[in-house]
Coordinates of C-alpha atoms in Angstrom, one line a residue:
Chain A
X2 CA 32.3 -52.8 50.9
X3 CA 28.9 -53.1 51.9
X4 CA 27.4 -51.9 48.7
X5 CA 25.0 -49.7 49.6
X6 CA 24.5 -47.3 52.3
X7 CA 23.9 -48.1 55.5
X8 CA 24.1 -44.9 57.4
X9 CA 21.2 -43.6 55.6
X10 CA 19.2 -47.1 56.3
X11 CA 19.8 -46.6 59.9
X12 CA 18.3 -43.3 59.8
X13 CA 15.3 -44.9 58.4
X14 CA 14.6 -46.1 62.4
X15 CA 14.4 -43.4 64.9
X16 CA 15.2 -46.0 67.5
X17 CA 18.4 -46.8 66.4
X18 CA 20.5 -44.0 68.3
X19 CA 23.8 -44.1 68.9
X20 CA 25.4 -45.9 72.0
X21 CA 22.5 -49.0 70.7
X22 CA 23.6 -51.8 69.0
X23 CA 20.8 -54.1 68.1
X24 CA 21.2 -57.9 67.6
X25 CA 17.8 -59.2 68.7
X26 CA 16.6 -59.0 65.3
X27 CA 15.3 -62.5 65.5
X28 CA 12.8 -62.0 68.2
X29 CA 12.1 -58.7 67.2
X30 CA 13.3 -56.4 64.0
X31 CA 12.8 -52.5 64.9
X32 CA 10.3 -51.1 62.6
X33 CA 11.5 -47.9 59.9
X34 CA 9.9 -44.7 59.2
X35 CA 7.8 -45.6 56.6
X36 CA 6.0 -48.5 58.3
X37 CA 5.8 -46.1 61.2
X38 CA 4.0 -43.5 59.0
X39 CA 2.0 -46.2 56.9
X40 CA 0.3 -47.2 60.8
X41 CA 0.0 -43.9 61.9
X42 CA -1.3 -42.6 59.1
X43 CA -4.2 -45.3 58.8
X44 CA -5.0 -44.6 62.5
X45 CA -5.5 -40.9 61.8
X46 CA -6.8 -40.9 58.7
X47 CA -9.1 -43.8 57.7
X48 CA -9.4 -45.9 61.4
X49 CA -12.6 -48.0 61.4
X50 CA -14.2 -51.9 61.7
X51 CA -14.0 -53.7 58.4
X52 CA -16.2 -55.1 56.0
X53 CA -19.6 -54.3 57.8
X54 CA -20.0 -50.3 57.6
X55 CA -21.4 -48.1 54.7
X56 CA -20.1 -44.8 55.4
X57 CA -16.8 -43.2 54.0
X58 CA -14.2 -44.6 56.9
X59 CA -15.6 -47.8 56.9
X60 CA -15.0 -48.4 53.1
X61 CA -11.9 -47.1 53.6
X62 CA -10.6 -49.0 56.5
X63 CA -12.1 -52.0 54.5
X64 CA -10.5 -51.4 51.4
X65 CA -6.7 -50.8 53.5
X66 CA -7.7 -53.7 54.8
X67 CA -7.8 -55.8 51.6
X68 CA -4.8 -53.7 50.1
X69 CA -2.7 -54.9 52.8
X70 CA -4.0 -59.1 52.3
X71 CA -3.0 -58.1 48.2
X72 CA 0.2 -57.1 49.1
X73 CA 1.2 -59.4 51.2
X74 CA -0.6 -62.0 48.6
X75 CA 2.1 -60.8 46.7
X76 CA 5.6 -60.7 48.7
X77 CA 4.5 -64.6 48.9
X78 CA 3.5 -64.8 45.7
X79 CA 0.4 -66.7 46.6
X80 CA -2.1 -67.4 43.1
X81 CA -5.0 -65.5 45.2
X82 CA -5.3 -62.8 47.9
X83 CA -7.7 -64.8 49.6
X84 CA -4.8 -67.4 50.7
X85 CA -3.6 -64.7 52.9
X86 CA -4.9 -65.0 56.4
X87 CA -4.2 -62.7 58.5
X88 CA -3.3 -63.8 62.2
X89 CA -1.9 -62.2 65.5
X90 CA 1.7 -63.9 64.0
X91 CA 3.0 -67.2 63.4
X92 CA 1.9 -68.6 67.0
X93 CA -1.6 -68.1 65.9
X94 CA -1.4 -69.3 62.2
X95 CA 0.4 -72.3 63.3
X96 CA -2.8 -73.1 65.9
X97 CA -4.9 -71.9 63.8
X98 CA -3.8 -74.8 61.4
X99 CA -3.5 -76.9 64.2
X100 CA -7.4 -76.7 65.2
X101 CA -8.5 -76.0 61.3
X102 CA -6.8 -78.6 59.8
X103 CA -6.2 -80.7 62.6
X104 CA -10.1 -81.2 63.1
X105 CA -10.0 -83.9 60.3
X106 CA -7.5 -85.8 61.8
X107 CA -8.0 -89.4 63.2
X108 CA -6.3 -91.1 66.1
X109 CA -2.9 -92.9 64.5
X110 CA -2.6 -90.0 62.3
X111 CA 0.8 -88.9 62.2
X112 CA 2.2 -85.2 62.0
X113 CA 6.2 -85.0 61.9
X114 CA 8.1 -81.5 63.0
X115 CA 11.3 -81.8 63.8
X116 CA 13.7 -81.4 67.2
X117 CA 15.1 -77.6 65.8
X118 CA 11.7 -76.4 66.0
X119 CA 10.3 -73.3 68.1
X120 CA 7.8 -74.2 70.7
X121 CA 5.4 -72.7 68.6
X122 CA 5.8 -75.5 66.1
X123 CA 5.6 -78.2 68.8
X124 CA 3.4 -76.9 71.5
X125 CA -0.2 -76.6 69.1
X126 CA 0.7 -80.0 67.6
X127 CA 1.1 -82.0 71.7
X128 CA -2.1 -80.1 72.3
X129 CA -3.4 -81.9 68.9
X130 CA -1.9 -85.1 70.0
X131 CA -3.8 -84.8 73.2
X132 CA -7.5 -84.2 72.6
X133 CA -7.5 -86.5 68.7
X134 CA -5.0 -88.7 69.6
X135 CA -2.7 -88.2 66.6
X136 CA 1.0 -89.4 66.6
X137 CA 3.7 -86.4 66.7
X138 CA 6.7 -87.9 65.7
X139 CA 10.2 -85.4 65.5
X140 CA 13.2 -85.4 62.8
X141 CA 16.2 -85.3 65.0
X142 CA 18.9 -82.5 64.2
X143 CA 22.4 -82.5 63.3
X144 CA 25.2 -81.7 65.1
X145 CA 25.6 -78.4 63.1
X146 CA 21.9 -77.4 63.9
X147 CA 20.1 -78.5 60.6
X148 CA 17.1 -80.8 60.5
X149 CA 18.7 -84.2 59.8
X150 CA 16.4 -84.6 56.6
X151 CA 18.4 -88.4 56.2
X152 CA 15.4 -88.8 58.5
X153 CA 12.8 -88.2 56.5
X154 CA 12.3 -91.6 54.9
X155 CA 12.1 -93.7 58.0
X156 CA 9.6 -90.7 60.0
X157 CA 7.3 -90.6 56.8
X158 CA 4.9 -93.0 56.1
X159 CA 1.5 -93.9 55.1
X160 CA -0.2 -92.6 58.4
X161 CA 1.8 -88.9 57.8
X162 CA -0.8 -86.1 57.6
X163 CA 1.2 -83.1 57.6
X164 CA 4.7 -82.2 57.9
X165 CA 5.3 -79.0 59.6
X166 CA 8.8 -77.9 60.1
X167 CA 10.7 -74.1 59.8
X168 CA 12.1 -72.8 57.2
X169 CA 15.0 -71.4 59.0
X170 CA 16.3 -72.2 62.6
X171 CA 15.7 -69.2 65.3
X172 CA 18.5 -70.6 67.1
X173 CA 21.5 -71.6 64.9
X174 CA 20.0 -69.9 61.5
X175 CA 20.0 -73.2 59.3
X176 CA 17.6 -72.8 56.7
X177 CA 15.7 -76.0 56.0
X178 CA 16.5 -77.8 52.3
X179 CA 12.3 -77.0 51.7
X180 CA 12.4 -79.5 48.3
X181 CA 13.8 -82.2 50.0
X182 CA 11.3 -81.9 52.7
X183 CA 8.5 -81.3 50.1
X184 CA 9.4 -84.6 48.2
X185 CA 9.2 -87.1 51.2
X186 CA 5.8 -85.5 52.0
X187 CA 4.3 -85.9 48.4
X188 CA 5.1 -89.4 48.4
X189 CA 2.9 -89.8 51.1
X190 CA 0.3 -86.8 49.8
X191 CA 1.2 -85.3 53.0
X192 CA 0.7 -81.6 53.4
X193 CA 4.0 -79.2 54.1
X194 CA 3.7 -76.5 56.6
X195 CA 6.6 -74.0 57.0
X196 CA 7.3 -71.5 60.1
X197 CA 8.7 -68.7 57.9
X198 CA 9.1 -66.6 61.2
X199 CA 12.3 -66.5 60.4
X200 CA 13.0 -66.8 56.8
X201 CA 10.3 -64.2 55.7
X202 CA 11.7 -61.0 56.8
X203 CA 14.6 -61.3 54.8
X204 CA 12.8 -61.1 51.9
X205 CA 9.8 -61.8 49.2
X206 CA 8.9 -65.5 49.1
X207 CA 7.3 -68.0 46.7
X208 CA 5.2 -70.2 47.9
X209 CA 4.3 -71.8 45.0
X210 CA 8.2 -72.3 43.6
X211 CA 8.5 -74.2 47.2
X212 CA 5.6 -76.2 47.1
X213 CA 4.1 -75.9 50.4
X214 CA 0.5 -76.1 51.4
X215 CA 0.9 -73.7 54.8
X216 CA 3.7 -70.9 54.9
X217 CA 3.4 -68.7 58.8
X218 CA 5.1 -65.3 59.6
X219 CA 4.7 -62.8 61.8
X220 CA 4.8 -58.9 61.2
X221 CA 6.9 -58.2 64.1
X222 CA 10.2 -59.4 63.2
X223 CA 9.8 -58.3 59.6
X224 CA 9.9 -54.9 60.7
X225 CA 6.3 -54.1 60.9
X226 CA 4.1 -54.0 64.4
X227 CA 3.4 -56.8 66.8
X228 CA 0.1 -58.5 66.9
X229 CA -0.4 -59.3 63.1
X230 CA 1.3 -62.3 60.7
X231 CA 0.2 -63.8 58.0
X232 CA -1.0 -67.7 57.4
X233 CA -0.7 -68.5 53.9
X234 CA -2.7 -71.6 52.7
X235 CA -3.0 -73.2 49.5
X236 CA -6.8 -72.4 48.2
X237 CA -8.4 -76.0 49.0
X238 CA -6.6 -77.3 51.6
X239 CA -8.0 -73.1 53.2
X240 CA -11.7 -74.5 51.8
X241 CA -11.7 -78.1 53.5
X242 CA -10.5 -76.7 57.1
X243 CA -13.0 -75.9 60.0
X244 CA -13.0 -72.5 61.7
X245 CA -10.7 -72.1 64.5
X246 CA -12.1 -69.5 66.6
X247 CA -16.0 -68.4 66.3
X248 CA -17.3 -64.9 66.1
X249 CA -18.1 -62.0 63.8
X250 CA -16.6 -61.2 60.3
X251 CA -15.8 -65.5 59.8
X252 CA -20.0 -66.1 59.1
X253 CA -22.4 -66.2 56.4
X254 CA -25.4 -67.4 58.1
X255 CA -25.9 -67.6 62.2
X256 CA -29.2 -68.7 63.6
X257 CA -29.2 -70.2 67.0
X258 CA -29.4 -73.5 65.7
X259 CA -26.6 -73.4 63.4
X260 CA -24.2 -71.2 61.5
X261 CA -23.0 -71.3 58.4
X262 CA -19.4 -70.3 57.9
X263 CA -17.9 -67.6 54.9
X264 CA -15.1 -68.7 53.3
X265 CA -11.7 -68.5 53.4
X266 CA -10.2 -66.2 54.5
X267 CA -12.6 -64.7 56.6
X268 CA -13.8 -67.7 57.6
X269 CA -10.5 -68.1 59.7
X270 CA -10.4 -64.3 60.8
X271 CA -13.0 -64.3 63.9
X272 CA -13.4 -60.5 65.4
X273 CA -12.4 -57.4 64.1
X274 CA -8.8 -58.4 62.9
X275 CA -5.8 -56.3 63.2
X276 CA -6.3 -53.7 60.9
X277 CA -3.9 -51.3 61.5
X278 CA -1.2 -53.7 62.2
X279 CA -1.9 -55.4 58.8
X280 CA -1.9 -52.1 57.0
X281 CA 1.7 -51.4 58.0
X282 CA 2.4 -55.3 57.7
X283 CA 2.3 -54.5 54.4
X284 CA 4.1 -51.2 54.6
X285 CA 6.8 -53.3 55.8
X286 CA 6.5 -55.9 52.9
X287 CA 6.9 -52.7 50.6
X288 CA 9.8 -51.8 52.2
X289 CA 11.7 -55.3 51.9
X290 CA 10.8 -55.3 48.9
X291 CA 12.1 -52.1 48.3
X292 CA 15.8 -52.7 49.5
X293 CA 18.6 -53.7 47.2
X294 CA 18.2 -57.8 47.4
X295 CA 21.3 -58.4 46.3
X296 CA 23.6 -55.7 48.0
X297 CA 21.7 -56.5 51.4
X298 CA 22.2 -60.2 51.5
X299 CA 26.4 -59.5 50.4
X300 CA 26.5 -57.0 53.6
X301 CA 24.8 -59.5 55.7
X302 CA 26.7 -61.9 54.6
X303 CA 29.7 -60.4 55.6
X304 CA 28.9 -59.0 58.5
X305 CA 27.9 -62.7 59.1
X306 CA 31.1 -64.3 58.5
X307 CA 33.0 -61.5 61.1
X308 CA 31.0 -63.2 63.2
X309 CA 31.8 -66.5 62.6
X310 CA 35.4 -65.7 62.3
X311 CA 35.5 -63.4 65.1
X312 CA 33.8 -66.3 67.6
X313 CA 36.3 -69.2 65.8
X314 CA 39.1 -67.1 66.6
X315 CA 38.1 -67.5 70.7
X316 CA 39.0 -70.1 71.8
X317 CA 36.1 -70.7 74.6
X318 CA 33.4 -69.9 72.6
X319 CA 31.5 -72.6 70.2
X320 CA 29.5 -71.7 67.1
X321 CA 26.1 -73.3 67.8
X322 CA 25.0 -74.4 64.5
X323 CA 26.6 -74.1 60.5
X324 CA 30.2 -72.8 61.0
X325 CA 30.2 -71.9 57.1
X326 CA 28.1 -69.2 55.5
X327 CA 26.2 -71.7 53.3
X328 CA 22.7 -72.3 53.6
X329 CA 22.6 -70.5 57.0
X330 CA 20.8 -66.4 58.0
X331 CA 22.4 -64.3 59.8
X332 CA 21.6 -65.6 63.0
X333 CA 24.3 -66.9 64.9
X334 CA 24.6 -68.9 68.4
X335 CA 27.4 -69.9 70.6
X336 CA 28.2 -70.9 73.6
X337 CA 31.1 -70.2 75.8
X338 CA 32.8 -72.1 78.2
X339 CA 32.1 -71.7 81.7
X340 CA 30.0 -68.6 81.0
X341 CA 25.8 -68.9 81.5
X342 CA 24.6 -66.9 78.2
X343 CA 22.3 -64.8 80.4
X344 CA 25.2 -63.9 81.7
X345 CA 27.3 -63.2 78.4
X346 CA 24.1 -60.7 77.5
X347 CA 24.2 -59.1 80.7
X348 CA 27.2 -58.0 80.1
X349 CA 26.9 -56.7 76.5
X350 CA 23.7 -55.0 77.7
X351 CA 26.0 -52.8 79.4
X352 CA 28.0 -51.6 76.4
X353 CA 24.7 -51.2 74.4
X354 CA 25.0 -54.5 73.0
X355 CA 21.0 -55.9 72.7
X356 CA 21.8 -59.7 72.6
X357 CA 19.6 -62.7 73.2
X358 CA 20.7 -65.3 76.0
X359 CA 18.4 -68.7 76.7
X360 CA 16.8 -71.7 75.1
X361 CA 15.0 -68.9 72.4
X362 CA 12.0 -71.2 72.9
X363 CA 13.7 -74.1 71.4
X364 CA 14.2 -76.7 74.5
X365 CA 13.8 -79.6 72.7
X366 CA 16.9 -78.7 70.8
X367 CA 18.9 -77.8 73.9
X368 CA 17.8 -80.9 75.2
X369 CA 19.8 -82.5 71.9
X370 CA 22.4 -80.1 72.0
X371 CA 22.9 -80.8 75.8
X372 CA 22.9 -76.7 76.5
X373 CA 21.1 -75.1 78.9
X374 CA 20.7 -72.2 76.6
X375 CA 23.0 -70.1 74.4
X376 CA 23.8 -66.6 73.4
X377 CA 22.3 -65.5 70.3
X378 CA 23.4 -62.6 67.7
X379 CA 20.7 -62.1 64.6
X380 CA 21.6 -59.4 62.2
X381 CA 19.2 -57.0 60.0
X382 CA 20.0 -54.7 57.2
X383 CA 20.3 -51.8 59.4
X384 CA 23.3 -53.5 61.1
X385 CA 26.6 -52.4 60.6
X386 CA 30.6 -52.9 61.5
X387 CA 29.9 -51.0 64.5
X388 CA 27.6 -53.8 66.2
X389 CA 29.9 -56.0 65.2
X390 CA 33.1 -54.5 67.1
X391 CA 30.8 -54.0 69.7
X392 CA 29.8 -57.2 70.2
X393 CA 33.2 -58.4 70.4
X394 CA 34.3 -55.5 72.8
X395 CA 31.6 -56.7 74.6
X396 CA 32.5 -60.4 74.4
X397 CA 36.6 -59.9 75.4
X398 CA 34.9 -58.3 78.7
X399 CA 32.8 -61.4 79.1
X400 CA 35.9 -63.6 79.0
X401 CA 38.2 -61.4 80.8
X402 CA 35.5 -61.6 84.1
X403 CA 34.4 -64.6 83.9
X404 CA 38.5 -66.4 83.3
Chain B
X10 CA 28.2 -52.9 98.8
X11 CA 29.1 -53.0 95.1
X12 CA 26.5 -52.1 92.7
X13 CA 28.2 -54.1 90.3
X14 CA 25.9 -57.2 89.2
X15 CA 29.0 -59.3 88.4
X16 CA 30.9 -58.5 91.8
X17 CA 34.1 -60.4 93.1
X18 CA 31.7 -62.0 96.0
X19 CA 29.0 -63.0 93.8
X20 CA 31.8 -64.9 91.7
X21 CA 33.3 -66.4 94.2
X22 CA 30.3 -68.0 95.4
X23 CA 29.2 -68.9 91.7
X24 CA 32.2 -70.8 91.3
X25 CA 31.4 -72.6 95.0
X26 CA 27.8 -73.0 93.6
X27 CA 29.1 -74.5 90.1
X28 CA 31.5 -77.0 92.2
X29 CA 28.3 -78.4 94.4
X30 CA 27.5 -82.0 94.7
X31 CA 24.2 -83.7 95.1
X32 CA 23.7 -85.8 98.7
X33 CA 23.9 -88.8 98.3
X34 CA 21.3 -90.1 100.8
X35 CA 18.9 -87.9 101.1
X36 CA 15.3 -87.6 102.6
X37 CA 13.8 -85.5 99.8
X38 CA 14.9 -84.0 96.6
X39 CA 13.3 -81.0 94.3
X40 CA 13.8 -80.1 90.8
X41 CA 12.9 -76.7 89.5
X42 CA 13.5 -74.9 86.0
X43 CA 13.3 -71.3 85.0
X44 CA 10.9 -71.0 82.4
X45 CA 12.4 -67.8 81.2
X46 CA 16.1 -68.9 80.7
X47 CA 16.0 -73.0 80.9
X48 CA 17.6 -73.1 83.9
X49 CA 17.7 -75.7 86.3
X50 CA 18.4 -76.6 89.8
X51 CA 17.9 -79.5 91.4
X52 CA 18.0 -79.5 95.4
X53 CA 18.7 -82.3 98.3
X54 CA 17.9 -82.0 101.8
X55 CA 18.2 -83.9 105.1
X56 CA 16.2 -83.0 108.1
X57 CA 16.5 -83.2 111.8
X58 CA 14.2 -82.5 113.9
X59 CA 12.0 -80.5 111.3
X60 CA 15.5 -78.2 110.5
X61 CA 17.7 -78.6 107.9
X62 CA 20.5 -80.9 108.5
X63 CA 22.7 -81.1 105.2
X64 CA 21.6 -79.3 101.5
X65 CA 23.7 -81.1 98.3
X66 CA 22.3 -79.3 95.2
X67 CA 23.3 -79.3 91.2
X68 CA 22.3 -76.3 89.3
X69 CA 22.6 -75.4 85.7
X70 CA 22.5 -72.0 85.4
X71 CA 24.0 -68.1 85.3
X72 CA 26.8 -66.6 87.8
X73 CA 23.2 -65.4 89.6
X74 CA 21.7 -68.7 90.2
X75 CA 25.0 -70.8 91.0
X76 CA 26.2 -68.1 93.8
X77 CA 22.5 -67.8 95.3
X78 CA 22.8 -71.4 95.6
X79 CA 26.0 -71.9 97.4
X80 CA 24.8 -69.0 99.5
X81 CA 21.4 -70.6 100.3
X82 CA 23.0 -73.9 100.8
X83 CA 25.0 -72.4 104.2
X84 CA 22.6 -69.9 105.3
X85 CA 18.9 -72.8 105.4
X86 CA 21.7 -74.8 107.7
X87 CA 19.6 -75.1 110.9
X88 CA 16.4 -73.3 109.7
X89 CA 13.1 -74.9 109.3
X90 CA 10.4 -74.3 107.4
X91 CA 8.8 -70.9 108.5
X92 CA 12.2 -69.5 109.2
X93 CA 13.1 -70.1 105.6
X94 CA 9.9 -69.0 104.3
X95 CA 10.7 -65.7 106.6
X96 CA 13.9 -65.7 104.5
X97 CA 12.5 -66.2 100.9
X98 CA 10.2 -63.5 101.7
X99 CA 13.0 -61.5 102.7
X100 CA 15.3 -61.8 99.9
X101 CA 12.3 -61.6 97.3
X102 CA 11.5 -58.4 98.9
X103 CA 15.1 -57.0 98.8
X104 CA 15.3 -57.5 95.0
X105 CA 12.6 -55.1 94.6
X106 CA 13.1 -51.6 93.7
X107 CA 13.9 -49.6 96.7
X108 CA 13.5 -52.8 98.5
X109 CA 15.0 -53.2 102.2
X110 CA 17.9 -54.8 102.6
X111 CA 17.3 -58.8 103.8
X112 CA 18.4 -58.9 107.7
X113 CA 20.1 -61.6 109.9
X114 CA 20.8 -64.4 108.7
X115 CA 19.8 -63.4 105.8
X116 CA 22.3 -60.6 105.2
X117 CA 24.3 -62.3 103.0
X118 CA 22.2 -62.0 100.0
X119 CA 22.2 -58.1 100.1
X120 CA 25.4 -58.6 97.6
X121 CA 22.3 -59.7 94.8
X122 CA 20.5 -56.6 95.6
X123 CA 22.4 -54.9 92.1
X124 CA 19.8 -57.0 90.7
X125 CA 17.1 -54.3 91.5
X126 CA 18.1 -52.5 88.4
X127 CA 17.6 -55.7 86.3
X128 CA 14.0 -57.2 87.0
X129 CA 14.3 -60.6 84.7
X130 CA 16.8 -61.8 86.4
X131 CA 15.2 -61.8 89.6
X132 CA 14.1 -65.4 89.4
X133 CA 17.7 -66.7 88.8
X134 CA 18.4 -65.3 92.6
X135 CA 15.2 -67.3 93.4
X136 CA 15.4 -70.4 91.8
X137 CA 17.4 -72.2 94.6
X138 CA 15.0 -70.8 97.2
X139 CA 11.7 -72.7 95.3
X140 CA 13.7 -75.7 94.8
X141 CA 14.5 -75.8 98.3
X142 CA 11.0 -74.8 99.6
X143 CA 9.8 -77.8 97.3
X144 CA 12.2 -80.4 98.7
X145 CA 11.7 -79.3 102.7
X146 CA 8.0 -79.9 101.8
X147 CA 8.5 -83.4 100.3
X148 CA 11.0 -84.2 103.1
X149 CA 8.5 -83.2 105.7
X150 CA 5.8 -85.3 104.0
X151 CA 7.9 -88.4 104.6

């Protein structure tokens, strides 16, 4: 049994009629009622810039504007609200780190990420490589689709200056072994960032317990709007970084010789931020937070493991990534044989199956994994039996047309 | 025509498409990938007299891509350049919405035109025709 009720969670997101069975969740999670209301609510009631106007919407948009940077201070358990940056999502904390921190870098520096990593955990760091000459060097992965953290040792060394890897794998769900990672990077005082695109929607983190510097998430696939995520950064490593982007609200002093630069966070939040979108950021952090931990993660589980049991039982079709349930979310890839996954989706789009086909921004690792791309199924709470059968259905009609 | 994406035709011709085989001498070659899905096709040509005299291709990609490359691969036969930029044009306009269907030779292709109802897939009927626009170019530089 699932152990709590899922019927009534579904009915928390009007999108979710019948006939639609979402499995995208790792590109985008739908967005409930509340976080829905929390938005429209601040658009309606209390909409205005932040942190520069006197009258009564202004102070209010302001202070719903640091609520939000409190809560979410708090689903990461960060020591101080003001290591919560807000950012348009992990893409933009990841180059915003890239440019902040990146700025005291030397040529022969060395920053390791590793070959499971989303483009958005590559891309910012070539562009580093390019214009400061720093050295990108890239744990390989197993063949199961885990960062091969045997690695570590012979990638880490005295020139290291960060080591920014994910916490979980977009593609085959592997969740990264973060204290292993952490260790190799202290013994060189190294810096740990984590993409937590995908771990942090499933729920409340610590930061400090993991004993990173940089944690990066975006509201969109933890059920809240796009255009908003979160940077988290440990308080002095925040103080020692330059600005990324210039503008209003990230000043204390701008005369046209020179400006002198607020600190963090605002320092790193340039323009009027997104402050709607970070108001029902943490509407959805509330409501993670408010879900039965324990009951969710035994129904995803579950539901996880009819998934890998289902694919094992087909004989063309290959888990891409942990076969076991252990240290894996419920995100699962195959491939099948003789079948293009754009094609498998194609398909299951036509039973109301919502199923991601391609590299999911990851080309490095199909370049590994010797795929041109796979099909992708990533579960959320609000997922049930249902999607499941249907995404078999779904996938017998794939193999019956394509024998 | 069917309406049905994943027709018997358009089978047929991905399993020709997935069965290709490069040249083995020829006078330009042009890779191309699909940003959106990783794809990739990579194209030969020979030319004679400015047409196209033999196409060998390899592509890694969906039922869409392989059979608009096996189709492409018969129909450039003989064609030179502005005759198969006539044809690109023609196919990229049938995939539109209420687009026309592509004429003589190009007729063939009017079994992609399900795709209509399914704009990102689009460039997988395409990708064949840029890799092949890019190798004719590079042939004709030669």
């Amino acid at each position: 049994m699932s152990g709590f009720d899922v019927a009534a969670l579904r009915r928390e997101f009007p999108i979710l009629v019948p006939g639609l069975h979402y499995l995208d969740n790792a590109a985008t999670a739908q967005t409930p009622r509340a976080v829905l209301d929390a938005l429209i609510a601040h658009e309606t009631t209390h909409r205005a810039n932040v942190l520069r106007g006197v009258y009564r919407l202004a102070e209010e948009a302001t202070a719903a504007y640091h609520a939000a940077r409190v809560e979410l201070a708090g689903y990461v358990n960060a020591r101080d609200p003001n290591e919560v940056v807000f950012t348009s999502g992990t893409t933009g904390a990841i180059n915003l780190v890239a440019h902040g921190f990146g700025a005291a870098l030397k040529p022969g520096d060395e920053i390791v990420i590793s070959v499971l990593e989303h483009h958005s955990n590559i891309v910012p760091w070539q562009l580093l490589r390019d214009r400061a000459g720093v050295v990108l060097k890239a744990l390989p992965v197993t063949l199961d689709g885990r960062i091969e953290l045997a690695e570590l040792p012979r990638l880490i060394g005295p020139r290291t200056r960060l080591v920014a890897v994910t916490h979980a794998s977009n593609v085959t769900g592997a969740v990264t072994d973060v204290a292993t990672v952490v260790a190799a990077a202290r013994s060189v005082g190294a810096p740990v960032l984590l993409d937590g695109a995908q771990m942090a929607p499933h729920g409340p983190l610590d930061v400090q317990a993991l004993g990173v510097d940089f944690y990066a998430f975006s509201g969109h696939k933890m059920f809240a709007p796009n255009g908003v995520g979160v940077l988290w950064g440990r308080a002095e490593v925040l103080a020692a970084m330059a600005p990324f982007q210039g503008g209003g609200e990230m000043i204390r002093r701008v005369t046209l010789a020179r400006t002198e630069y607020a600190d963090p966070p605002h320092r790193f939040e340039a323009g009027t931020p997104p402050i709607a979108q970070a108001v029902a950021l943490a509407a959805a952090a509330r409501w993670v937070r408010g879900l039965p931990a324990e009951a969710v993660h035994a129904h995803l589980r579950r539901l996880t493991e009819r998934l890998l049991d289902g694919l094992a039982a087909r004989g063309r079709v290959r888990v891409i990534g942990p076969t076991g349930l252990q240290g894996r979310l419920a995100t699962v890839s195959f491939a099948v044989a003789r079948v293009h996954p754009h094609d498998v989706c194609q398909i299951l789009d036509a039973r109301g199956v919502a199923l991601r086909g391609g590299h999911h921004c990851a080309q490095p690792l199909m370049d590994a994994l010797d795929l041109a791309g796979t099909a992708r199924a990533s579960l959320a709470p609000y997922n049930d039996d249902g999607d499941i059968d249907a995404f078999f259905a779904g996938l017998d009609d794939v193999l019956r047309r394509f024998p | 025509m069917s309406d049905d994406l994943y027709q018997a035709a358009i089978l047929d011709l991905a399993r020709q498409g997935a069965a290709a085989t490069r040249l083995p001498h020829a006078d330009a070659t042009a890779t191309v990938d699909n940003p959106l899905c990783g794809d990739r096709t990579t194209v030969d040509v020979t030319l004679a007299g400015g047409r196209i005299a033999n196409i060998g291709y390899k592509t890694r990609g969906c039922a869409l891509c392989q059979a608009a490359a096996a189709l492409l691969a018969t129909t450039a036969i003989g064609l030179d350049a502005p005759a198969i930029a006539v044809g690109t044009a023609a196919v990229t306009a049938s995939l539109q919405d209420k687009g026309p269907d592509p004429m003589s030779p190009w007729e063939g292709f009017g079994i992609f035109t399900p795709v209509r109802r399914h704009p990102s897939r689009r460039s997988c009927v395409l990708l064949p025709f840029e890799a092949l626009a890019k190798a004719f170019t590079a042939a004709s530089a030669v």
